[in-house]
Coordinates of C-alpha atoms and ligand atoms in Angstrom, one line a residue:
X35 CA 83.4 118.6 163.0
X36 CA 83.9 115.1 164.5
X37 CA 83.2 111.6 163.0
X38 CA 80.5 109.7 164.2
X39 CA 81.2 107.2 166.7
X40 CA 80.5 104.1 164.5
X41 CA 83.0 105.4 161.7
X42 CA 85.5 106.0 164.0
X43 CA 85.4 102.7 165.6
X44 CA 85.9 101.5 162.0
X45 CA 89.4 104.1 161.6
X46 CA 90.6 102.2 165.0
X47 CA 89.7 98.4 163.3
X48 CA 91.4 99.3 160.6
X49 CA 94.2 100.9 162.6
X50 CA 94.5 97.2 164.5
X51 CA 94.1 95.6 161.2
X52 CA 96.7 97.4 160.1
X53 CA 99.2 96.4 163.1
X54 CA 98.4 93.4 163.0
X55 CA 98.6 92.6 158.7
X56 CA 100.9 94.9 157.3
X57 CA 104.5 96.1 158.2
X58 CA 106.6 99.2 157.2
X59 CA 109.9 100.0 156.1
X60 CA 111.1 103.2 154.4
X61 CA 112.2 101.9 151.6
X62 CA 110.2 99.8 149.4
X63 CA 112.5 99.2 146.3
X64 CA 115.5 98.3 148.9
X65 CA 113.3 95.5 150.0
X66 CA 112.7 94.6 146.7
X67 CA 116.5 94.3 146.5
X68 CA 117.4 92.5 150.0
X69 CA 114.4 90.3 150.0
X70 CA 111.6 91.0 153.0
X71 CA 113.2 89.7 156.0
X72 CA 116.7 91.4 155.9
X73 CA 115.2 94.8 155.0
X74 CA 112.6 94.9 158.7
X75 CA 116.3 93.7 160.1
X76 CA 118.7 95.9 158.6
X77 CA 115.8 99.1 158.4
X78 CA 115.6 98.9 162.4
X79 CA 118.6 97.7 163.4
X80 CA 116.7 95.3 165.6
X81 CA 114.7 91.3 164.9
X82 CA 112.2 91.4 162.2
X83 CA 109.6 91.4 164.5
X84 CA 110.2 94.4 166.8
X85 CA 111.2 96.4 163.7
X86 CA 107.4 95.7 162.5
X87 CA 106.0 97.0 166.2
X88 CA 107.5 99.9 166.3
X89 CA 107.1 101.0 162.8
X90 CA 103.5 101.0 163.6
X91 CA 103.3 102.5 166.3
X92 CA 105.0 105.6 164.7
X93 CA 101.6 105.3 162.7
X94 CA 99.3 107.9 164.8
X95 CA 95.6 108.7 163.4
X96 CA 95.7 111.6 161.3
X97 CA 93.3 114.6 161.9
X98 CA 92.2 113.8 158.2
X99 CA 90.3 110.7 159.9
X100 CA 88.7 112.3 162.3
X101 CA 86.4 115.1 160.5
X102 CA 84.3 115.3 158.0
X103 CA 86.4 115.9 154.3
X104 CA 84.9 118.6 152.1
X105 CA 81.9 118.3 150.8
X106 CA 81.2 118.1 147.0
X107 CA 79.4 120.8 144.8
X108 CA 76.6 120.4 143.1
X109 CA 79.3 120.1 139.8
X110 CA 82.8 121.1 139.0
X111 CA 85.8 120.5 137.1
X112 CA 88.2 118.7 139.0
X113 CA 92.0 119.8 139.2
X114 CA 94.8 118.3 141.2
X115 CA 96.0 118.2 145.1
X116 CA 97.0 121.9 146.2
X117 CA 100.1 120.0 147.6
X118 CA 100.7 119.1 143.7
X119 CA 100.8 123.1 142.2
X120 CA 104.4 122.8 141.5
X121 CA 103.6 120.4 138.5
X122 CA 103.8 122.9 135.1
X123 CA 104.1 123.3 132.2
X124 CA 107.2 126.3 131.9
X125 CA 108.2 127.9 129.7
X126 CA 111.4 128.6 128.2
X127 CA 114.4 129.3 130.5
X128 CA 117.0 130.0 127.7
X129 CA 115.8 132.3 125.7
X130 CA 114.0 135.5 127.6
X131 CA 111.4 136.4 124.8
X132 CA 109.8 140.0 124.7
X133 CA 106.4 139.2 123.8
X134 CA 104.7 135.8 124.5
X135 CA 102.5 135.1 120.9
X136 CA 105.2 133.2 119.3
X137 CA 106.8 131.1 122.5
X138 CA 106.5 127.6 123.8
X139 CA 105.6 125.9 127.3
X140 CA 107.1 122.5 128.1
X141 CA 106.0 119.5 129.8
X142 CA 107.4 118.4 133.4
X143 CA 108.5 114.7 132.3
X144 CA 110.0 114.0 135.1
X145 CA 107.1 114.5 137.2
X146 CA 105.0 112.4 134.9
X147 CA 103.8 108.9 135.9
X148 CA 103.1 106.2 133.0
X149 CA 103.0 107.2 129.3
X150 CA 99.8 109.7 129.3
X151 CA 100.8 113.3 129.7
X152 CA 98.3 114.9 131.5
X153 CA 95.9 117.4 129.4
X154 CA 96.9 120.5 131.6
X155 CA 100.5 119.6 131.3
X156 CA 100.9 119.0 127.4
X157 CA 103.5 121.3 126.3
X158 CA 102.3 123.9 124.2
X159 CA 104.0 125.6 120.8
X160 CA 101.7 128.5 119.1
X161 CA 103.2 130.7 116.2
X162 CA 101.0 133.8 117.1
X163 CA 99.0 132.7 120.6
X164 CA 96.1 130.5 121.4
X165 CA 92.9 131.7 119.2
X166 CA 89.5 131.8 121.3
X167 CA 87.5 129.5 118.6
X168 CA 83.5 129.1 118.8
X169 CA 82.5 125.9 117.7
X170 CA 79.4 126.5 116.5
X171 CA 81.0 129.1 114.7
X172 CA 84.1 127.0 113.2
X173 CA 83.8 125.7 109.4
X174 CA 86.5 123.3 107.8
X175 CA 86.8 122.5 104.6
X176 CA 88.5 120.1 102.1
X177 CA 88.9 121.8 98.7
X178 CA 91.2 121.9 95.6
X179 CA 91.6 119.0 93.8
X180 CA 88.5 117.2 94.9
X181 CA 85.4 116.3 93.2
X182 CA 83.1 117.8 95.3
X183 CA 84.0 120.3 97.7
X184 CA 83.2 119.9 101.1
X185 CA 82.2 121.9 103.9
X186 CA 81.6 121.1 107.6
X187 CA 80.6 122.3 110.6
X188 CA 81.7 120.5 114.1
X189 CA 78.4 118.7 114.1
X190 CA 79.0 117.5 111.3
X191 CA 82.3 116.0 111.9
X192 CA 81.8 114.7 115.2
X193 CA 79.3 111.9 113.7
X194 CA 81.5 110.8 111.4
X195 CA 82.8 107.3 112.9
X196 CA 86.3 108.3 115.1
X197 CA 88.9 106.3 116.2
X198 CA 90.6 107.0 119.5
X199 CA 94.7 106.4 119.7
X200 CA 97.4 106.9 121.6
X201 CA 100.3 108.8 120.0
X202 CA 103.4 110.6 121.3
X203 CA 103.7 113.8 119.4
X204 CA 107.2 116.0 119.7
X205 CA 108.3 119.3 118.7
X206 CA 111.0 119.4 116.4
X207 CA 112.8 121.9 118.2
X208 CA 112.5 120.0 121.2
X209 CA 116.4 120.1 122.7
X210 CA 117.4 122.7 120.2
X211 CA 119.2 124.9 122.1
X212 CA 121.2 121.9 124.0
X213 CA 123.1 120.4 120.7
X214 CA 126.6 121.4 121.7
X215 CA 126.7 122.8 125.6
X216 CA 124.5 122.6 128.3
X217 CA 121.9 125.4 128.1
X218 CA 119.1 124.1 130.0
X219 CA 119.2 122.7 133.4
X220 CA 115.9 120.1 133.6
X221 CA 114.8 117.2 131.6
X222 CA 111.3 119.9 131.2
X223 CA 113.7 122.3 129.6
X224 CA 115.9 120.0 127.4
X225 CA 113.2 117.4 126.4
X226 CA 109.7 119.1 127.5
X227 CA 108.9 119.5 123.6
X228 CA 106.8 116.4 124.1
X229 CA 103.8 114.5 124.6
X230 CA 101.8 112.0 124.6
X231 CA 98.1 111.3 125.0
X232 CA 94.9 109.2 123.6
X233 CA 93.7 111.2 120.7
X234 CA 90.2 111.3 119.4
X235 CA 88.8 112.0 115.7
X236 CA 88.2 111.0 112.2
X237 CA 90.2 109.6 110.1
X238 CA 91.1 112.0 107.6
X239 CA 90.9 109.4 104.9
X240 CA 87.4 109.3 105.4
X241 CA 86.7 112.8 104.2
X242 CA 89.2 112.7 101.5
X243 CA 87.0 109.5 100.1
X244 CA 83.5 111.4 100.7
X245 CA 85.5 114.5 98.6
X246 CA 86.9 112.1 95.8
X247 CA 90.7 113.2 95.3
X248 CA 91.8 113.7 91.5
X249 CA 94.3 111.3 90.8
X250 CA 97.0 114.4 90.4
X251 CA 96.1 115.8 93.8
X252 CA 99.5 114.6 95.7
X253 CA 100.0 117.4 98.8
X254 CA 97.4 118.6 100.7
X255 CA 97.7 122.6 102.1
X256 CA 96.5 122.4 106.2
X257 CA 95.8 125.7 107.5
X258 CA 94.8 127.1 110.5
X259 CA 92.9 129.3 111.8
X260 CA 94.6 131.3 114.4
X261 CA 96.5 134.6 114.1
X262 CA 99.5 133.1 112.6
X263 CA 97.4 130.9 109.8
X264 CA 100.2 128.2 110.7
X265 CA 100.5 126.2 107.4
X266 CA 101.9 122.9 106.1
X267 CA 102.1 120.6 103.1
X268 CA 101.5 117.1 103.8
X269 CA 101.9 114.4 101.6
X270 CA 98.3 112.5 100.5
X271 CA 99.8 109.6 101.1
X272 CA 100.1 110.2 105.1
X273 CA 96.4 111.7 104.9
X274 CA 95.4 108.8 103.6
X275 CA 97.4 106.3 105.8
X276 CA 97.1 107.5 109.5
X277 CA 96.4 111.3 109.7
X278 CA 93.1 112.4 112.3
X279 CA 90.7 115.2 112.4
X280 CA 91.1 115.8 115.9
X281 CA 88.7 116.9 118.2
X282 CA 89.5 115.1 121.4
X283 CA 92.5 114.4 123.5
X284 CA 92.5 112.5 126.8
X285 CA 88.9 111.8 127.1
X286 CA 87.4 115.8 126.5
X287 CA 86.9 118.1 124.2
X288 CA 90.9 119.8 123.2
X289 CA 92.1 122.3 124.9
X290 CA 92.2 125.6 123.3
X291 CA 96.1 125.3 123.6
X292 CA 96.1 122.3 121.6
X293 CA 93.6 123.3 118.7
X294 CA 89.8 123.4 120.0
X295 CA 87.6 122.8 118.4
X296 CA 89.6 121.0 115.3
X297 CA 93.1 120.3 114.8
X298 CA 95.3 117.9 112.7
X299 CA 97.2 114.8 113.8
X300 CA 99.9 113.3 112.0
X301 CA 101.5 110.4 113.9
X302 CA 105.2 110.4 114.1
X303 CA 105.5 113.2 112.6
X304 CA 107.5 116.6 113.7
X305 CA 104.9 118.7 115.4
X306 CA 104.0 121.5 113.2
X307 CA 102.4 119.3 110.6
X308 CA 100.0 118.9 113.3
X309 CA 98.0 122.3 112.8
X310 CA 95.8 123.1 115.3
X311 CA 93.0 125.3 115.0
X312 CA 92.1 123.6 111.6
X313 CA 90.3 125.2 109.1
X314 CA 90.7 124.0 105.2
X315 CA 92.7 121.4 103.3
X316 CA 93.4 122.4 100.1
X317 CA 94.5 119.3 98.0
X318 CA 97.2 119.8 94.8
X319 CA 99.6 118.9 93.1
X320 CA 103.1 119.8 94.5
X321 CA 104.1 120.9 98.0
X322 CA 102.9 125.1 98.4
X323 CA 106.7 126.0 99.8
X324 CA 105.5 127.8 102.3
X325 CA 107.2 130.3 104.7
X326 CA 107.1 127.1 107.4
X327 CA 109.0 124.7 104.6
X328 CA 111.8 127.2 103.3
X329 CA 112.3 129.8 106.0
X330 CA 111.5 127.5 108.8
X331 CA 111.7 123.3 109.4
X332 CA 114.6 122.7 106.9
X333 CA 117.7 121.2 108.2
X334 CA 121.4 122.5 107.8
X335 CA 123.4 119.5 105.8
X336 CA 126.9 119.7 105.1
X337 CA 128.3 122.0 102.5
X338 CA 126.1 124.5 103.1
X339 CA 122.7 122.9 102.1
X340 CA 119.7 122.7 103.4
X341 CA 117.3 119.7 103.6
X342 CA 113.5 120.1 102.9
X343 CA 110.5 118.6 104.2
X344 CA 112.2 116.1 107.5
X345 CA 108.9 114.9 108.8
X346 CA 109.2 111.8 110.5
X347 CA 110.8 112.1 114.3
X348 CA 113.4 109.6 114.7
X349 CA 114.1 107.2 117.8
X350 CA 115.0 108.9 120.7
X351 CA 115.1 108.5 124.2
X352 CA 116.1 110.5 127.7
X353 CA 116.2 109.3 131.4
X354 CA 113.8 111.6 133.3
X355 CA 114.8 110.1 136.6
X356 CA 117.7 110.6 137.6
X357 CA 117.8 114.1 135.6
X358 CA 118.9 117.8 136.0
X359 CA 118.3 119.7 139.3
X360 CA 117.5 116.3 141.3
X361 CA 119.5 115.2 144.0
X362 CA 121.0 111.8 144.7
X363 CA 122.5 110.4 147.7
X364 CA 123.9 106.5 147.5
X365 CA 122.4 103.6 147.2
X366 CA 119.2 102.1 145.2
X367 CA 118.0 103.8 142.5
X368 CA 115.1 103.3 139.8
X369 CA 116.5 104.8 136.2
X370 CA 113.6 105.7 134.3
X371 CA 113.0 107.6 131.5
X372 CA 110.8 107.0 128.3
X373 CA 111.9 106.4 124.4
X374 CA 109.5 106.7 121.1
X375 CA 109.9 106.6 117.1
X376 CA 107.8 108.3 114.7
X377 CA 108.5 105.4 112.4
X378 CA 107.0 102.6 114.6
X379 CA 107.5 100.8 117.9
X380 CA 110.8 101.0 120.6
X381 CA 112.2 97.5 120.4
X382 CA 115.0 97.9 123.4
X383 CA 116.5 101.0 125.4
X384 CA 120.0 100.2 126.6
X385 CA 121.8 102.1 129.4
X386 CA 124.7 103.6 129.9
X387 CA 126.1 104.3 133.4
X388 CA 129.8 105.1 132.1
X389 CA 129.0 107.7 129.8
X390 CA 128.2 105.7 126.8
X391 CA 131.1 103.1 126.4
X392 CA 129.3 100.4 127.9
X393 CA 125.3 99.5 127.5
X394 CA 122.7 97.1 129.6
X395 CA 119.7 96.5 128.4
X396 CA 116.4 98.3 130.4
X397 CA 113.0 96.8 130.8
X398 CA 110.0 98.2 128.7
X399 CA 107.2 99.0 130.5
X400 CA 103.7 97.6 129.0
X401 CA 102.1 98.5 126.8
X402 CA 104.6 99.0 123.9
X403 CA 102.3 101.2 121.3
X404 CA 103.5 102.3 117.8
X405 CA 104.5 106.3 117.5
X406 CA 103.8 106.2 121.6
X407 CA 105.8 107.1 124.7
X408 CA 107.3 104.2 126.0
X409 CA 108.6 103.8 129.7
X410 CA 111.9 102.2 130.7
X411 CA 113.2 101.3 133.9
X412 CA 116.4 100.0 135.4
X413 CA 117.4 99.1 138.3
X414 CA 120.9 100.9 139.8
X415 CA 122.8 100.6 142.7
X416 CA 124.7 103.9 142.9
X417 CA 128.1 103.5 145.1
X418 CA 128.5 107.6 145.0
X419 CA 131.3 108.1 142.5
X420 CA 131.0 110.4 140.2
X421 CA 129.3 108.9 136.7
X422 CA 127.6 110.0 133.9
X423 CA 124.4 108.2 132.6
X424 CA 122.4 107.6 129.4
X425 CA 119.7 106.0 127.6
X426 CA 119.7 105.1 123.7
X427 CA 116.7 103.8 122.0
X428 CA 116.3 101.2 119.0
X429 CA 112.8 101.0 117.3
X430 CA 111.4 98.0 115.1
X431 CA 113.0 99.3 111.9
X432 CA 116.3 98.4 113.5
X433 CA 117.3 102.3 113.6
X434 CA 119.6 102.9 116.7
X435 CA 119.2 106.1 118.5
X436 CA 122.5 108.0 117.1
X437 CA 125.6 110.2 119.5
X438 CA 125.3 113.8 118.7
X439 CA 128.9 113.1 116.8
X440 CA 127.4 111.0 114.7
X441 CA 124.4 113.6 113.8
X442 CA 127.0 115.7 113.2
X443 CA 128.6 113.5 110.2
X444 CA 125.4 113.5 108.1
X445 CA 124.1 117.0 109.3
X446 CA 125.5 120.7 109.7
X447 CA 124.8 121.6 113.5
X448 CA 125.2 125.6 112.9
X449 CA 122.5 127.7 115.3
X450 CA 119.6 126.7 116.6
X451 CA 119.1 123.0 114.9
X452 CA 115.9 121.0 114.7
X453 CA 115.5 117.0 114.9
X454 CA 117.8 116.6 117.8
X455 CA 117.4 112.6 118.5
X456 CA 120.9 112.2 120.1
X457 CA 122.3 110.3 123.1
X458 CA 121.6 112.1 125.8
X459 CA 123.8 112.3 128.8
X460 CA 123.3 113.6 132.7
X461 CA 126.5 113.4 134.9
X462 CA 126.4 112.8 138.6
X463 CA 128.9 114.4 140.8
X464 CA 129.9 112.9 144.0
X465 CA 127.6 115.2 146.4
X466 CA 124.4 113.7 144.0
X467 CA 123.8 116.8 142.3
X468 CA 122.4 115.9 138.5
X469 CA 123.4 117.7 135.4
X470 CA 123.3 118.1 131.6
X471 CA 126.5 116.9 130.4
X472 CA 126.0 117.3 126.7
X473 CA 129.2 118.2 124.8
Ligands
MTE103 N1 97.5 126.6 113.7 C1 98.7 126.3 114.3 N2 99.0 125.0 114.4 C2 100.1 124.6 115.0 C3 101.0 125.6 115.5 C4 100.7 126.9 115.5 O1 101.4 127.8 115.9 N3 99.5 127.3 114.8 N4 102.2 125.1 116.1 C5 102.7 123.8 115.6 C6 103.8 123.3 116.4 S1 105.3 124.0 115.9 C7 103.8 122.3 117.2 S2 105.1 121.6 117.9 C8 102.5 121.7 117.6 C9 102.3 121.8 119.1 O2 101.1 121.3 119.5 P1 100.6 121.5 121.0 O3 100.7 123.0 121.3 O4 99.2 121.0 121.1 O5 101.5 120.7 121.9 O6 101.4 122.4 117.0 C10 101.6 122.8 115.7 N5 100.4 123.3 115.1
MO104 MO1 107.0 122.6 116.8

């Protein structure tokens, strides 16, 4: 169907306005190198001036202004662009599992803008699939070493007063299988373990207070309710400091993926202390050693042992842009990449464009939020020889992001290792093709 005259004459002001205001060039970050004037020149060939005319008159009116756009209905959910259904969450490409309960998706971070990661794109880890959870059915409940045992419903808990933050929260088998040789091929493979998002609940201090903790309880049990009962001991002392009852992420209700009705967040902290699915905490004494703290989440050391209980994530940091499978052809480039610490905020990125002998410092993009995503970017002029690039992070402690060599002195990297923070590099071949280089 056609516009209405009126609102078309407005498409052909706007068109003039356009001519006659604006001016176009293909390359906007190259004129933000060359300065205005020189980029019209050197983009045409040709004066400024011409360059300007006949840029716009390459500008034809599309058929998208002259018909009607779809009409709403009367209520939806929203989802993205058709054009944009190659944005996913994947899963694994190095290991080909035979059943899909205990697996894990991963988040595209290169084709994520800002810090928030997208609710439909968070990655995803279950231990035994996603539960279907009613909430008017779900009960938590704090018990153990309490004076009163408490029980709730999800009306209950959503009175309670809720904070809303904004946390990163990682994996910590995110780059696992990429220690020693390249195994994975995109930054979604090697580093998609990760996340970050505003996160809505109550402080779980606040329930702890209401249930009185006995002055032995020191570890709290967090279980879950799905078909893995996931588990965890957590200190008190991290309930008590920062830890959420979760019930929103990104301005709705969770997911089901990511624990609906009621999951745990511990800021910082290695991912699987963040149950999802949430259904008692049980406050003692000492730690419950649980399948998930001897069997699983321990660290090889040298000499054979093995390290309990690593919870915080250390600074770490990857360039998502330029990363694996992209293309590059000479000329300007925007690095970019993100870097977080479980342990506070990133204080610098530096970057490496000669595989980690030399380092210039990136810019941080605001804002710069304790335990959150934080952007870097840095500007590159590629001449087309072959290089290889990486990012290393420092955080406000003063802890620099470590080479997987030097992992390697305090640590046993033997099999499939968690708490991978190291230097990460990508090479970049002559013809612009982008690879893992790790090793
Ligand atoms: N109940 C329960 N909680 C769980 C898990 C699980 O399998 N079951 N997986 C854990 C792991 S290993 C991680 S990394 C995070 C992942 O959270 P997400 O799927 O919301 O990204 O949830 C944690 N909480
Ligand atoms: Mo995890």
């Amino acid at each position: 169907m056609k516009v209405k005259d009126g609102a078309h004459a407005l498409v052909e002001d706007a068109r003039k306005e356009l001519q006659a205001a604006t001016s176009i060039t293909h390359n906007p970050h190259r004129r933000a190198l060359l300065g205005r004037t020189v980029a019209y020149a050197g983009a045409a060939g040709m004066a400024g001036a011409a360059a300007v005319a006949r840029a716009q008159d390459a500008l034809p009116v599309p058929a998208s202004n002259k018909t009607m756009g779809r009409t709403m209905p009367p209520e939806e959910y929203g989802m993205p662009s058709r054009h944009e259904a190659h944005v996913k969450r994947r899963r694994t490409d190095v290991f080909v599992n035979r059943q899909n309960s205990s697996d894990w998706s991963m988040t595209p971070l290169h084709q994520q803008h800002g810090i928030v990661t997208p609710s439909g794109l968070i990655f995803e880890r279950h231990h035994n699939g996603v539960p279907d959870i009613d909430p008017d059915q779900h009960l938590f409940v704090v018990h153990g070493m309490v004076r009163q045992p408490l029980k709730f419903t999800m009306a209950d808990i959503v009175k309670y007063p809720s904070v809303s933050r904004f946390y990163f929260m990682e994996c910590s088998g995110n780059g696992l299988t990429d220690w020693l040789q390249p195994r994975s091929r995109t930054v979604q493979q090697t580093h998609g373990l990760l996340s970050c998002a505003q996160w809505t609940g109550v402080p779980v201090s606040t329930l702890l207070e209401e249930a009185g903790v006995l002055k032995e309880a020191q570890w709290a049990l967090a279980e879950g309710a799905d078909g893995a009962a996931h588990a965890r001991s957590i200190p008190i002392k991290k309930l008590l400091d920062d830890a959420l009852l979760v019930y929103a992420c990104n301005g709705e209700m969770l997911r089901p993926e990511n624990g609906y009705p009621l999951r745990m967040f511990t800021p910082g902290w290695e991912g699987n202390t963040s149950v999802k699915w949430l259904r008692r905490l049980k406050l003692g004494d000492k730690p419950w050693h649980l399948r998930s703290e001897t069997a699983r989440y321990t660290d090889p050391m040298p000499g054979g042992k093995w390290r309990q209980f690593s919870f915080e994530m250390e600074a770490k940091s990857v360039i998502t842009s330029p990363s694996g499978g992209m293309n590059l052809r000479p000329g300007p480039v925007e690095i970019q990449g993100f870097a977080w610490s479980g342990v506070g905020k990133i204080r610098a990125v530096d970057i490496s464009l000669d595989g980690g002998r030399n380092w210039r410092e990136a810019r941080l993009e605001e804002p710069v939020l304790d335990k959150t995503l934080t952007r870097f970017r840095f500007n590159w002029n590629w001449d087309g020889s072959p290089v290889t690039i990486a990012s290393r992070a420092t955080d406000t402690t003063g802890y620099v992001q470590p080479t997987v060599e030097e992992i390697r002195k305090v640590r046993a990297i033997v099999g499939f290792v968690q708490h991978h923070n190291g230097i990460f590099p990508w090479s970049i071949s002559a013809s612009g093709e982008v690879k893992n280089a790790i090793g």
